Amino acid sequence: MHLVLLGPPGAGKGTQATILARDLRLAHISTGDMLRTAVREGSDLGLAAREYMDRGELVPDELVIALIQDRLGAPDARGGFILDGFPRNVSQAERLDEILEELNLPLELVLNLQVPEAELIRRMTGRRVCPGCGESYHLVFNPPKSLGVCDQCGEDLIQRDDDKEATVRMRLEVYERENAPLVEYYGEAGLLVDIDGRGTVEQVYDRIRSELK
Ligand code: ADP
Ligand code: ADP
Ligand code: ZN
């Protein structure tokens, strides 16, 4: 399957994409995770991206497109992929179409995860992530088995710098501005499916799976 997962920050994209990738053996491609790794490693990309991420703004298109082009060209992407956090605007979506056409891996479905804003803020402010493997937890809704430690790899969990309230607001504004045209773009292409993102992780997952049948 060649999938895109759209949705506001905190909607549960990373959580759902991780489970889908495991169950369907897809490459889980998250630009947010790739950028955070670059920032942590202090690479040129990380240095360039950091100021945008700290402000809650989008990193310039050229940077993320180069990253995605590279990643989609890797052998495992040929076995299917789920894009999480990319594209974020119409110009990224247009470039993605070109890249996938060259690779002969056309998109099959775009899942649009919908969650009300008050719930997004609850999900983001309680989010804790693993710096080792990128797994995402929640203090209340999705706690790890042992407090503060990743179930998958045992590293100490951290709060993302951009999950503090002020940055969360900015990210929601950016999303509001950029996402409507993106939804329209994929709607016109006949690829878009809305998914109700409320309820438990399992409930949302079941809704997604029933769209993939
Ligand atoms: P995104 O990748 O869309 O920003 P995440 O998958 O990181 O979102 O989820 C945001 C936060 O909400 C995390 O703390 C996650 O554990 C939690 N979460 C994810 N799905 C649900 C859900 N269905 N109900 C409650 N909390 C959830
Ligand atoms: P979210 O929980 O907001 O969905 P992500 O992990 O997808 O978070 O993204 C975190 C930050 O990384 C964004 O606020 C943005 O600065 C940057 N980023 C991630 N993906 C992209 C992208 N496709 N284009 C531009 N910036 C991106
Ligand atoms: Zn981990």
PDB file of C-alpha atoms and ligand atoms in Angstrom:
ATOM      1  CA  MET A   1       0.000   0.000   0.000  1.00  0.00           C
ATOM      2  CA  HIS A   2       1.093   3.566  -0.744  1.00  0.00           C
ATOM      3  CA  LEU A   3      -0.564   5.763   1.865  1.00  0.00           C
ATOM      4  CA  VAL A   4      -0.547   9.319   3.180  1.00  0.00           C
ATOM      5  CA  LEU A   5      -1.825  10.138   6.669  1.00  0.00           C
ATOM      6  CA  LEU A   6      -3.002  13.742   7.067  1.00  0.00           C
ATOM      7  CA  GLY A   7      -4.199  15.389  10.242  1.00  0.00           C
ATOM      8  CA  PRO A   8      -3.529  18.210  12.684  1.00  0.00           C
ATOM      9  CA  PRO A   9      -0.633  18.104  15.135  1.00  0.00           C
ATOM     10  CA  GLY A  10      -1.511  15.747  17.972  1.00  0.00           C
ATOM     11  CA  ALA A  11      -4.215  13.905  16.003  1.00  0.00           C
ATOM     12  CA  GLY A  12      -2.531  10.517  16.415  1.00  0.00           C
ATOM     13  CA  LYS A  13      -0.803  10.211  13.028  1.00  0.00           C
ATOM     14  CA  GLY A  14       2.432   8.841  14.461  1.00  0.00           C
ATOM     15  CA  THR A  15       0.595   6.416  16.750  1.00  0.00           C
ATOM     16  CA  GLN A  16      -1.595   5.015  13.975  1.00  0.00           C
ATOM     17  CA  ALA A  17       1.184   4.976  11.356  1.00  0.00           C
ATOM     18  CA  THR A  18       3.436   2.988  13.693  1.00  0.00           C
ATOM     19  CA  ILE A  19       0.794   0.269  14.197  1.00  0.00           C
ATOM     20  CA  LEU A  20      -0.151   0.175  10.515  1.00  0.00           C
ATOM     21  CA  ALA A  21       3.483  -0.100   9.478  1.00  0.00           C
ATOM     22  CA  ARG A  22       3.985  -3.062  11.824  1.00  0.00           C
ATOM     23  CA  ASP A  23       0.799  -4.869  10.783  1.00  0.00           C
ATOM     24  CA  LEU A  24       1.104  -4.273   7.035  1.00  0.00           C
ATOM     25  CA  ARG A  25       4.916  -4.254   6.834  1.00  0.00           C
ATOM     26  CA  LEU A  26       5.079  -0.745   5.426  1.00  0.00           C
ATOM     27  CA  ALA A  27       7.936   1.721   5.620  1.00  0.00           C
ATOM     28  CA  HIS A  28       6.809   4.369   8.141  1.00  0.00           C
ATOM     29  CA  ILE A  29       8.128   7.659   6.826  1.00  0.00           C
ATOM     30  CA  SER A  30       7.756  10.566   9.251  1.00  0.00           C
ATOM     31  CA  THR A  31       9.375  13.862   8.277  1.00  0.00           C
ATOM     32  CA  GLY A  32       8.954  15.091  11.866  1.00  0.00           C
ATOM     33  CA  ASP A  33      10.957  12.117  13.210  1.00  0.00           C
ATOM     34  CA  MET A  34      13.594  12.501  10.494  1.00  0.00           C
ATOM     35  CA  LEU A  35      13.958  16.220  11.233  1.00  0.00           C
ATOM     36  CA  ARG A  36      14.179  15.639  14.999  1.00  0.00           C
ATOM     37  CA  THR A  37      16.928  13.084  14.399  1.00  0.00           C
ATOM     38  CA  ALA A  38      18.800  15.610  12.239  1.00  0.00           C
ATOM     39  CA  VAL A  39      18.463  18.250  14.963  1.00  0.00           C
ATOM     40  CA  ARG A  40      19.734  15.845  17.618  1.00  0.00           C
ATOM     41  CA  GLU A  41      22.704  14.849  15.480  1.00  0.00           C
ATOM     42  CA  GLY A  42      23.498  18.496  14.740  1.00  0.00           C
ATOM     43  CA  SER A  43      23.736  17.914  10.970  1.00  0.00           C
ATOM     44  CA  ASP A  44      23.498  20.817   8.486  1.00  0.00           C
ATOM     45  CA  LEU A  45      19.870  19.902   7.897  1.00  0.00           C
ATOM     46  CA  GLY A  46      19.229  19.871  11.649  1.00  0.00           C
ATOM     47  CA  LEU A  47      20.829  23.273  12.124  1.00  0.00           C
ATOM     48  CA  ALA A  48      18.761  24.728   9.284  1.00  0.00           C
ATOM     49  CA  ALA A  49      15.492  23.138  10.442  1.00  0.00           C
ATOM     50  CA  ARG A  50      15.684  23.813  14.149  1.00  0.00           C
ATOM     51  CA  GLU A  51      14.678  27.487  14.247  1.00  0.00           C
ATOM     52  CA  TYR A  52      11.510  26.756  12.247  1.00  0.00           C
ATOM     53  CA  MET A  53      10.568  23.771  14.384  1.00  0.00           C
ATOM     54  CA  ASP A  54      11.109  25.691  17.625  1.00  0.00           C
ATOM     55  CA  ARG A  55       8.746  28.405  16.381  1.00  0.00           C
ATOM     56  CA  GLY A  56       6.154  25.854  15.273  1.00  0.00           C
ATOM     57  CA  GLU A  57       6.492  26.866  11.623  1.00  0.00           C
ATOM     58  CA  LEU A  58       7.040  24.659   8.610  1.00  0.00           C
ATOM     59  CA  VAL A  59      10.608  23.898   7.609  1.00  0.00           C
ATOM     60  CA  PRO A  60      11.275  25.208   4.034  1.00  0.00           C
ATOM     61  CA  ASP A  61       9.922  22.923   1.317  1.00  0.00           C
ATOM     62  CA  GLU A  62      13.284  22.292  -0.421  1.00  0.00           C
ATOM     63  CA  LEU A  63      14.714  20.759   2.749  1.00  0.00           C
ATOM     64  CA  VAL A  64      11.893  18.319   3.436  1.00  0.00           C
ATOM     65  CA  ILE A  65      11.436  17.441  -0.234  1.00  0.00           C
ATOM     66  CA  ALA A  66      15.108  16.465  -0.529  1.00  0.00           C
ATOM     67  CA  LEU A  67      14.691  14.322   2.578  1.00  0.00           C
ATOM     68  CA  ILE A  68      11.582  12.601   1.218  1.00  0.00           C
ATOM     69  CA  GLN A  69      13.046  12.043  -2.230  1.00  0.00           C
ATOM     70  CA  ASP A  70      15.984  10.267  -0.672  1.00  0.00           C
ATOM     71  CA  ARG A  71      13.864   8.192   1.657  1.00  0.00           C
ATOM     72  CA  LEU A  72      11.324   7.080  -0.963  1.00  0.00           C
ATOM     73  CA  GLY A  73      14.184   5.992  -3.200  1.00  0.00           C
ATOM     74  CA  ALA A  74      15.363   3.470  -0.571  1.00  0.00           C
ATOM     75  CA  PRO A  75      14.603  -0.183  -1.406  1.00  0.00           C
ATOM     76  CA  ASP A  76      12.156  -0.796   1.463  1.00  0.00           C
ATOM     77  CA  ALA A  77       9.757   1.875   0.157  1.00  0.00           C
ATOM     78  CA  ARG A  78       9.055  -0.329  -2.859  1.00  0.00           C
ATOM     79  CA  GLY A  79       7.341  -2.785  -0.524  1.00  0.00           C
ATOM     80  CA  GLY A  80       4.814  -0.092   0.479  1.00  0.00           C
ATOM     81  CA  PHE A  81       4.921   3.003   2.661  1.00  0.00           C
ATOM     82  CA  ILE A  82       2.918   5.273   4.892  1.00  0.00           C
ATOM     83  CA  LEU A  83       3.807   8.959   4.877  1.00  0.00           C
ATOM     84  CA  ASP A  84       3.210  10.667   8.233  1.00  0.00           C
ATOM     85  CA  GLY A  85       3.549  14.462   8.379  1.00  0.00           C
ATOM     86  CA  PHE A  86       4.305  14.865   4.692  1.00  0.00           C
ATOM     87  CA  PRO A  87       3.020  16.591   2.612  1.00  0.00           C
ATOM     88  CA  ARG A  88       2.055  19.649   4.674  1.00  0.00           C
ATOM     89  CA  ASN A  89       1.062  21.994   1.827  1.00  0.00           C
ATOM     90  CA  VAL A  90       0.041  21.838  -1.835  1.00  0.00           C
ATOM     91  CA  SER A  91       3.481  22.517  -3.251  1.00  0.00           C
ATOM     92  CA  GLN A  92       4.884  19.535  -1.278  1.00  0.00           C
ATOM     93  CA  ALA A  93       1.975  17.424  -2.564  1.00  0.00           C
ATOM     94  CA  GLU A  94       2.749  18.387  -6.161  1.00  0.00           C
ATOM     95  CA  ARG A  95       6.410  17.515  -5.764  1.00  0.00           C
ATOM     96  CA  LEU A  96       5.441  14.241  -4.105  1.00  0.00           C
ATOM     97  CA  ASP A  97       3.326  13.318  -7.131  1.00  0.00           C
ATOM     98  CA  GLU A  98       6.329  13.918  -9.402  1.00  0.00           C
ATOM     99  CA  ILE A  99       8.655  11.873  -7.211  1.00  0.00           C
ATOM    100  CA  LEU A 100       6.209   8.967  -6.976  1.00  0.00           C
ATOM    101  CA  GLU A 101       5.561   9.044 -10.688  1.00  0.00           C
ATOM    102  CA  GLU A 102       9.283   8.731 -11.379  1.00  0.00           C
ATOM    103  CA  LEU A 103       9.500   5.826  -8.948  1.00  0.00           C
ATOM    104  CA  ASN A 104       6.318   4.303 -10.355  1.00  0.00           C
ATOM    105  CA  LEU A 105       4.751   4.129  -6.877  1.00  0.00           C
ATOM    106  CA  PRO A 106       1.489   6.114  -7.193  1.00  0.00           C
ATOM    107  CA  LEU A 107      -0.522   7.003  -4.081  1.00  0.00           C
ATOM    108  CA  GLU A 108      -3.483   4.756  -3.382  1.00  0.00           C
ATOM    109  CA  LEU A 109      -5.178   6.480  -0.467  1.00  0.00           C
ATOM    110  CA  VAL A 110      -4.963   9.613   1.680  1.00  0.00           C
ATOM    111  CA  LEU A 111      -6.388   9.205   5.168  1.00  0.00           C
ATOM    112  CA  ASN A 112      -7.504  12.467   6.769  1.00  0.00           C
ATOM    113  CA  LEU A 113      -7.607  12.065  10.550  1.00  0.00           C
ATOM    114  CA  GLN A 114     -10.056  14.478  12.191  1.00  0.00           C
ATOM    115  CA  VAL A 115      -9.944  15.446  15.883  1.00  0.00           C
ATOM    116  CA  PRO A 116     -11.512  18.490  17.624  1.00  0.00           C
ATOM    117  CA  GLU A 117      -9.104  21.175  18.809  1.00  0.00           C
ATOM    118  CA  ALA A 118      -9.663  20.810  22.565  1.00  0.00           C
ATOM    119  CA  GLU A 119      -8.743  17.127  22.296  1.00  0.00           C
ATOM    120  CA  LEU A 120      -5.648  17.955  20.196  1.00  0.00           C
ATOM    121  CA  ILE A 121      -4.378  20.215  22.958  1.00  0.00           C
ATOM    122  CA  ARG A 122      -4.977  17.520  25.590  1.00  0.00           C
ATOM    123  CA  ARG A 123      -3.158  14.974  23.442  1.00  0.00           C
ATOM    124  CA  MET A 124      -0.176  17.204  22.661  1.00  0.00           C
ATOM    125  CA  THR A 125       0.408  18.662  26.099  1.00  0.00           C
ATOM    126  CA  GLY A 126       0.463  15.150  27.633  1.00  0.00           C
ATOM    127  CA  ARG A 127       2.610  13.644  24.885  1.00  0.00           C
ATOM    128  CA  ARG A 128       5.936  12.073  25.781  1.00  0.00           C
ATOM    129  CA  VAL A 129       8.213  10.663  23.090  1.00  0.00           C
ATOM    130  CA  CYS A 130      11.146   8.288  22.903  1.00  0.00           C
ATOM    131  CA  PRO A 131      14.264   9.984  21.542  1.00  0.00           C
ATOM    132  CA  GLY A 132      15.614   6.530  20.625  1.00  0.00           C
ATOM    133  CA  CYS A 133      12.898   5.034  18.427  1.00  0.00           C
ATOM    134  CA  GLY A 134      10.342   7.851  18.027  1.00  0.00           C
ATOM    135  CA  GLU A 135       7.515   5.931  19.775  1.00  0.00           C
ATOM    136  CA  SER A 136       4.899   8.286  21.184  1.00  0.00           C
ATOM    137  CA  TYR A 137       3.149   7.956  24.556  1.00  0.00           C
ATOM    138  CA  HIS A 138       0.689   9.986  26.609  1.00  0.00           C
ATOM    139  CA  LEU A 139       0.840  10.592  30.350  1.00  0.00           C
ATOM    140  CA  VAL A 140      -2.828   9.682  30.772  1.00  0.00           C
ATOM    141  CA  PHE A 141      -4.226   8.186  27.547  1.00  0.00           C
ATOM    142  CA  ASN A 142      -1.362   5.926  26.496  1.00  0.00           C
ATOM    143  CA  PRO A 143       1.206   5.537  29.289  1.00  0.00           C
ATOM    144  CA  PRO A 144       4.248   3.267  28.951  1.00  0.00           C
ATOM    145  CA  LYS A 145       4.313   0.076  31.030  1.00  0.00           C
ATOM    146  CA  SER A 146       6.937   1.547  33.315  1.00  0.00           C
ATOM    147  CA  LEU A 147       6.814   5.258  34.137  1.00  0.00           C
ATOM    148  CA  GLY A 148       8.949   7.490  31.913  1.00  0.00           C
ATOM    149  CA  VAL A 149      10.616   4.655  29.991  1.00  0.00           C
ATOM    150  CA  CYS A 150      10.054   3.475  26.388  1.00  0.00           C
ATOM    151  CA  ASP A 151       8.376   0.031  26.103  1.00  0.00           C
ATOM    152  CA  GLN A 152      10.174  -0.642  22.826  1.00  0.00           C
ATOM    153  CA  CYS A 153      13.769   0.276  23.585  1.00  0.00           C
ATOM    154  CA  GLY A 154      14.053   1.273  27.254  1.00  0.00           C
ATOM    155  CA  GLU A 155      15.203   4.871  26.731  1.00  0.00           C
ATOM    156  CA  ASP A 156      13.982   7.696  28.980  1.00  0.00           C
ATOM    157  CA  LEU A 157      10.991   9.537  27.517  1.00  0.00           C
ATOM    158  CA  ILE A 158      11.081  13.295  26.933  1.00  0.00           C
ATOM    159  CA  GLN A 159       8.629  16.096  26.194  1.00  0.00           C
ATOM    160  CA  ARG A 160       9.115  17.659  22.747  1.00  0.00           C
ATOM    161  CA  ASP A 161      10.170  21.337  22.948  1.00  0.00           C
ATOM    162  CA  ASP A 162       7.386  22.226  20.519  1.00  0.00           C
ATOM    163  CA  ASP A 163       4.700  20.529  22.649  1.00  0.00           C
ATOM    164  CA  LYS A 164       4.579  23.476  25.083  1.00  0.00           C
ATOM    165  CA  GLU A 165       1.326  25.440  24.924  1.00  0.00           C
ATOM    166  CA  ALA A 166       2.525  28.547  22.998  1.00  0.00           C
ATOM    167  CA  THR A 167       4.119  26.532  20.193  1.00  0.00           C
ATOM    168  CA  VAL A 168       1.148  24.190  20.066  1.00  0.00           C
ATOM    169  CA  ARG A 169      -1.105  27.178  19.223  1.00  0.00           C
ATOM    170  CA  MET A 170       1.220  28.286  16.445  1.00  0.00           C
ATOM    171  CA  ARG A 171       1.339  24.791  14.947  1.00  0.00           C
ATOM    172  CA  LEU A 172      -2.459  24.615  14.954  1.00  0.00           C
ATOM    173  CA  GLU A 173      -2.604  27.967  13.127  1.00  0.00           C
ATOM    174  CA  VAL A 174      -0.140  26.792  10.495  1.00  0.00           C
ATOM    175  CA  TYR A 175      -2.196  23.645  10.065  1.00  0.00           C
ATOM    176  CA  GLU A 176      -5.448  25.605   9.661  1.00  0.00           C
ATOM    177  CA  ARG A 177      -3.863  27.720   6.940  1.00  0.00           C
ATOM    178  CA  GLU A 178      -2.162  24.979   4.938  1.00  0.00           C
ATOM    179  CA  ASN A 179      -4.350  21.923   5.302  1.00  0.00           C
ATOM    180  CA  ALA A 180      -7.643  22.987   3.665  1.00  0.00           C
ATOM    181  CA  PRO A 181      -6.066  23.410   0.199  1.00  0.00           C
ATOM    182  CA  LEU A 182      -4.287  20.090   0.673  1.00  0.00           C
ATOM    183  CA  VAL A 183      -7.542  18.310   1.477  1.00  0.00           C
ATOM    184  CA  GLU A 184      -9.077  19.894  -1.609  1.00  0.00           C
ATOM    185  CA  TYR A 185      -6.115  18.760  -3.726  1.00  0.00           C
ATOM    186  CA  TYR A 186      -6.464  15.117  -2.691  1.00  0.00           C
ATOM    187  CA  GLY A 187     -10.263  15.303  -2.803  1.00  0.00           C
ATOM    188  CA  GLU A 188     -10.085  16.320  -6.471  1.00  0.00           C
ATOM    189  CA  ALA A 189      -7.660  13.462  -7.105  1.00  0.00           C
ATOM    190  CA  GLY A 190     -10.276  11.073  -5.661  1.00  0.00           C
ATOM    191  CA  LEU A 191      -7.864   9.776  -3.016  1.00  0.00           C
ATOM    192  CA  LEU A 192      -9.226  11.302   0.186  1.00  0.00           C
ATOM    193  CA  VAL A 193     -10.988   9.428   2.986  1.00  0.00           C
ATOM    194  CA  ASP A 194     -11.995  11.172   6.235  1.00  0.00           C
ATOM    195  CA  ILE A 195     -11.373   9.206   9.429  1.00  0.00           C
ATOM    196  CA  ASP A 196     -12.979  10.099  12.753  1.00  0.00           C
ATOM    197  CA  GLY A 197      -9.950  10.385  15.054  1.00  0.00           C
ATOM    198  CA  ARG A 198     -11.917  10.524  18.333  1.00  0.00           C
ATOM    199  CA  GLY A 199     -12.013   7.653  20.799  1.00  0.00           C
ATOM    200  CA  THR A 200      -9.347   5.160  21.770  1.00  0.00           C
ATOM    201  CA  VAL A 201      -6.287   4.247  19.718  1.00  0.00           C
ATOM    202  CA  GLU A 202      -7.910   0.871  18.940  1.00  0.00           C
ATOM    203  CA  GLN A 203     -11.204   2.423  17.820  1.00  0.00           C
ATOM    204  CA  VAL A 204      -9.418   4.778  15.438  1.00  0.00           C
ATOM    205  CA  TYR A 205      -7.240   1.947  14.160  1.00  0.00           C
ATOM    206  CA  ASP A 206     -10.304  -0.184  13.371  1.00  0.00           C
ATOM    207  CA  ARG A 207     -11.817   2.685  11.379  1.00  0.00           C
ATOM    208  CA  ILE A 208      -8.637   3.008   9.345  1.00  0.00           C
ATOM    209  CA  ARG A 209      -8.413  -0.733   8.718  1.00  0.00           C
ATOM    210  CA  SER A 210     -11.974  -0.884   7.476  1.00  0.00           C
ATOM    211  CA  GLU A 211     -11.090   1.762   4.841  1.00  0.00           C
ATOM    212  CA  LEU A 212      -8.128  -0.299   3.644  1.00  0.00           C
ATOM    213  CA  LYS A 213     -10.168  -3.399   2.851  1.00  0.00           C
TER     214      LYS A 213
HETATM  215  P1  ADP B   1       0.684  13.219  15.738  1.00  0.00           P
HETATM  216  O1  ADP B   1       1.743  12.335  15.118  1.00  0.00           O
HETATM  217  O2  ADP B   1      -0.528  13.341  14.855  1.00  0.00           O
HETATM  218  O3  ADP B   1       1.189  14.548  16.167  1.00  0.00           O
HETATM  219  P2  ADP B   1       0.726  11.316  18.015  1.00  0.00           P
HETATM  220  O4  ADP B   1       0.489   9.987  17.386  1.00  0.00           O
HETATM  221  O5  ADP B   1       2.083  11.629  18.476  1.00  0.00           O
HETATM  222  O6  ADP B   1       0.174  12.476  17.040  1.00  0.00           O
HETATM  223  O7  ADP B   1      -0.320  11.459  19.205  1.00  0.00           O
HETATM  224  C1  ADP B   1      -0.364  12.647  19.998  1.00  0.00           C
HETATM  225  C2  ADP B   1      -0.549  12.274  21.469  1.00  0.00           C
HETATM  226  O8  ADP B   1      -1.848  11.720  21.681  1.00  0.00           O
HETATM  227  C3  ADP B   1       0.427  11.212  21.975  1.00  0.00           C
HETATM  228  O9  ADP B   1       0.690  11.509  23.321  1.00  0.00           O
HETATM  229  C4  ADP B   1      -0.362   9.906  21.843  1.00  0.00           C
HETATM  230  O10 ADP B   1       0.074   8.930  22.784  1.00  0.00           O
HETATM  231  C5  ADP B   1      -1.776  10.366  22.141  1.00  0.00           C
HETATM  232  N1  ADP B   1      -2.808   9.641  21.375  1.00  0.00           N
HETATM  233  C6  ADP B   1      -2.721   9.124  20.130  1.00  0.00           C
HETATM  234  N2  ADP B   1      -3.899   8.573  19.752  1.00  0.00           N
HETATM  235  C7  ADP B   1      -4.761   8.748  20.805  1.00  0.00           C
HETATM  236  C8  ADP B   1      -6.133   8.397  21.052  1.00  0.00           C
HETATM  237  N3  ADP B   1      -6.875   7.770  20.131  1.00  0.00           N
HETATM  238  N4  ADP B   1      -6.663   8.746  22.237  1.00  0.00           N
HETATM  239  C9  ADP B   1      -5.917   9.408  23.170  1.00  0.00           C
HETATM  240  N5  ADP B   1      -4.635   9.758  23.000  1.00  0.00           N
HETATM  241  C10 ADP B   1      -4.049   9.444  21.839  1.00  0.00           C
HETATM  242  P1  ADP B   2       3.016  17.070  14.632  1.00  0.00           P
HETATM  243  O1  ADP B   2       2.905  16.417  15.965  1.00  0.00           O
HETATM  244  O2  ADP B   2       2.836  18.545  14.713  1.00  0.00           O
HETATM  245  O3  ADP B   2       2.201  16.411  13.586  1.00  0.00           O
HETATM  246  P2  ADP B   2       5.599  16.549  13.310  1.00  0.00           P
HETATM  247  O4  ADP B   2       6.489  15.673  14.065  1.00  0.00           O
HETATM  248  O5  ADP B   2       4.960  16.006  12.077  1.00  0.00           O
HETATM  249  O6  ADP B   2       4.530  17.078  14.321  1.00  0.00           O
HETATM  250  O7  ADP B   2       6.350  17.895  12.927  1.00  0.00           O
HETATM  251  C1  ADP B   2       7.073  18.651  13.864  1.00  0.00           C
HETATM  252  C2  ADP B   2       7.672  19.857  13.161  1.00  0.00           C
HETATM  253  O8  ADP B   2       8.585  19.417  12.135  1.00  0.00           O
HETATM  254  C3  ADP B   2       6.683  20.758  12.442  1.00  0.00           C
HETATM  255  O9  ADP B   2       6.123  21.725  13.292  1.00  0.00           O
HETATM  256  C4  ADP B   2       7.560  21.381  11.355  1.00  0.00           C
HETATM  257  O10 ADP B   2       8.368  22.425  11.878  1.00  0.00           O
HETATM  258  C5  ADP B   2       8.493  20.244  10.980  1.00  0.00           C
HETATM  259  N1  ADP B   2       7.961  19.436   9.861  1.00  0.00           N
HETATM  260  C6  ADP B   2       7.597  18.125   9.892  1.00  0.00           C
HETATM  261  N2  ADP B   2       7.172  17.716   8.690  1.00  0.00           N
HETATM  262  C7  ADP B   2       7.267  18.793   7.859  1.00  0.00           C
HETATM  263  C8  ADP B   2       6.958  19.021   6.487  1.00  0.00           C
HETATM  264  N3  ADP B   2       6.462  18.054   5.708  1.00  0.00           N
HETATM  265  N4  ADP B   2       7.188  20.261   5.983  1.00  0.00           N
HETATM  266  C9  ADP B   2       7.693  21.247   6.752  1.00  0.00           C
HETATM  267  N5  ADP B   2       7.987  21.108   8.039  1.00  0.00           N
HETATM  268  C10 ADP B   2       7.779  19.888   8.605  1.00  0.00           C
HETATM  269 ZN    ZN B   3      11.998   3.824  22.200  1.00  0.00          ZN
END
